Amino acid sequence: TIRMLKLHAMQRALVIATACYWMCTFANNQHNLEELAVNDLLLTPFVKALMMTTCTGTIALMTESTAMPFKRIWCVLEDYISLVKVKDKESAHYFDVATMIPEKSQAR
């Protein structure tokens, strides 16, 4: 994950020392998931964080071994929000995809 974020920062011409990345794991209290017991997923802290005007984009990380997206339900929700619901935001929202291809693993 760190290697992918460094690659992303380089591709977006961000200063690595000052670039900020927020991990979705921190949106939900991992020791008290009661706040997720809502009927509308758009009311969860996770989605609220993505919809904030200060959230300028999403990076969908792919697995290193297969370059496929993660299939965890929260990852699928993040992709949906980032591609569909962000159109309701007042600010721009980028959607980037990042993966690493291990050295010498590509077929020639």
CSV table of C-alpha atoms in Angstrom, one decimal:
chain,number,residue,atom,x,y,z
A,1,THR,CA,0.0,0.0,0.0
A,2,ILE,CA,2.8,2.4,0.9
A,3,ARG,CA,4.5,1.8,-2.4
A,4,MET,CA,1.3,2.4,-4.3
A,5,LEU,CA,0.7,5.6,-2.5
A,6,LYS,CA,4.2,6.8,-3.3
A,7,LEU,CA,3.7,6.0,-6.9
A,8,HIS,CA,0.4,7.8,-6.9
A,9,ALA,CA,1.9,10.9,-5.3
A,10,MET,CA,4.6,10.9,-8.0
A,11,GLN,CA,2.1,10.5,-10.8
A,12,ARG,CA,-0.1,13.3,-9.4
A,13,ALA,CA,3.1,15.5,-8.9
A,14,LEU,CA,2.4,15.7,-5.2
A,15,VAL,CA,5.2,16.5,-2.7
A,16,ILE,CA,5.5,13.1,-0.9
A,17,ALA,CA,6.6,14.8,2.4
A,18,THR,CA,3.4,16.9,2.6
A,19,ALA,CA,0.8,14.8,0.6
A,20,CYS,CA,-2.1,13.7,2.8
A,21,TYR,CA,-3.8,10.4,2.4
A,22,TRP,CA,-6.7,9.3,4.5
A,23,MET,CA,-7.4,5.6,5.1
A,24,CYS,CA,-11.1,4.5,5.1
A,25,THR,CA,-10.4,2.3,8.1
A,26,PHE,CA,-10.2,5.4,10.2
A,27,ALA,CA,-13.8,6.5,9.4
A,28,ASN,CA,-15.4,3.9,11.5
A,29,ASN,CA,-14.6,3.1,15.1
A,30,GLN,CA,-13.3,-0.4,14.7
A,31,HIS,CA,-14.2,-1.2,18.4
A,32,ASN,CA,-17.8,0.1,18.2
A,33,LEU,CA,-19.6,-0.4,14.9
A,34,GLU,CA,-23.0,0.7,16.1
A,35,GLU,CA,-22.7,3.8,14.1
A,36,LEU,CA,-23.0,1.6,11.0
A,37,ALA,CA,-26.4,0.2,12.0
A,38,VAL,CA,-28.3,2.6,9.8
A,39,ASN,CA,-30.8,1.9,7.0
A,40,ASP,CA,-29.1,4.2,4.6
A,41,LEU,CA,-25.4,3.6,3.8
A,42,LEU,CA,-25.1,7.3,2.7
A,43,LEU,CA,-25.5,8.2,6.4
A,44,THR,CA,-22.4,6.2,7.5
A,45,PRO,CA,-19.3,8.0,8.6
A,46,PHE,CA,-17.4,6.3,5.8
A,47,VAL,CA,-19.6,7.8,3.0
A,48,LYS,CA,-19.9,11.2,4.8
A,49,ALA,CA,-16.1,11.4,4.8
A,50,LEU,CA,-16.0,10.7,1.0
A,51,MET,CA,-18.6,13.4,0.4
A,52,MET,CA,-16.9,16.1,2.3
A,53,THR,CA,-15.7,19.0,0.2
A,54,THR,CA,-12.2,18.5,1.7
A,55,CYS,CA,-12.0,15.0,0.2
A,56,THR,CA,-10.6,15.7,-3.2
A,57,GLY,CA,-10.4,12.1,-4.5
A,58,THR,CA,-10.3,8.4,-4.1
A,59,ILE,CA,-7.6,5.9,-5.0
A,60,ALA,CA,-8.8,2.4,-5.7
A,61,LEU,CA,-5.9,0.1,-4.9
A,62,MET,CA,-5.6,-3.1,-6.9
A,63,THR,CA,-4.0,-6.3,-5.7
A,64,GLU,CA,-0.4,-6.6,-6.6
A,65,SER,CA,-0.6,-10.2,-7.7
A,66,THR,CA,-3.5,-9.9,-10.1
A,67,ALA,CA,-4.1,-6.2,-10.5
A,68,MET,CA,-7.8,-6.8,-9.7
A,69,PRO,CA,-9.8,-4.6,-7.4
A,70,PHE,CA,-10.4,-5.6,-3.8
A,71,LYS,CA,-13.8,-7.3,-3.4
A,72,ARG,CA,-14.5,-6.3,0.2
A,73,ILE,CA,-18.0,-4.7,0.4
A,74,TRP,CA,-16.6,-1.4,1.7
A,75,CYS,CA,-14.3,-1.2,-1.2
A,76,VAL,CA,-17.2,-1.7,-3.6
A,77,LEU,CA,-19.2,1.0,-1.8
A,78,GLU,CA,-16.2,3.4,-2.0
A,79,ASP,CA,-16.0,2.8,-5.7
A,80,TYR,CA,-19.7,3.4,-6.2
A,81,ILE,CA,-19.7,6.6,-4.1
A,82,SER,CA,-16.6,7.8,-5.9
A,83,LEU,CA,-17.9,7.2,-9.4
A,84,VAL,CA,-21.6,7.9,-9.0
A,85,LYS,CA,-22.6,9.9,-5.8
A,86,VAL,CA,-19.8,12.4,-5.9
A,87,LYS,CA,-21.5,14.1,-8.8
A,88,ASP,CA,-23.7,15.7,-6.1
A,89,LYS,CA,-20.6,17.3,-4.5
A,90,GLU,CA,-19.9,21.0,-4.8
A,91,SER,CA,-16.2,20.3,-5.3
A,92,ALA,CA,-14.1,18.3,-7.7
A,93,HIS,CA,-13.5,14.6,-6.8
A,94,TYR,CA,-10.8,12.6,-8.6
A,95,PHE,CA,-11.0,8.8,-9.0
A,96,ASP,CA,-7.6,7.1,-9.5
A,97,VAL,CA,-6.6,3.5,-9.8
A,98,ALA,CA,-3.3,2.3,-8.6
A,99,THR,CA,-1.5,-1.1,-8.6
A,100,MET,CA,2.1,-2.3,-8.6
A,101,ILE,CA,3.4,-4.8,-11.0
A,102,PRO,CA,6.2,-6.7,-9.3
A,103,GLU,CA,9.5,-6.7,-11.2
A,104,LYS,CA,10.0,-9.4,-13.7
A,105,SER,CA,6.4,-10.5,-13.4
A,106,GLN,CA,5.1,-9.3,-16.8
A,107,ALA,CA,5.0,-11.7,-19.7
A,108,ARG,CA,7.1,-10.7,-22.7
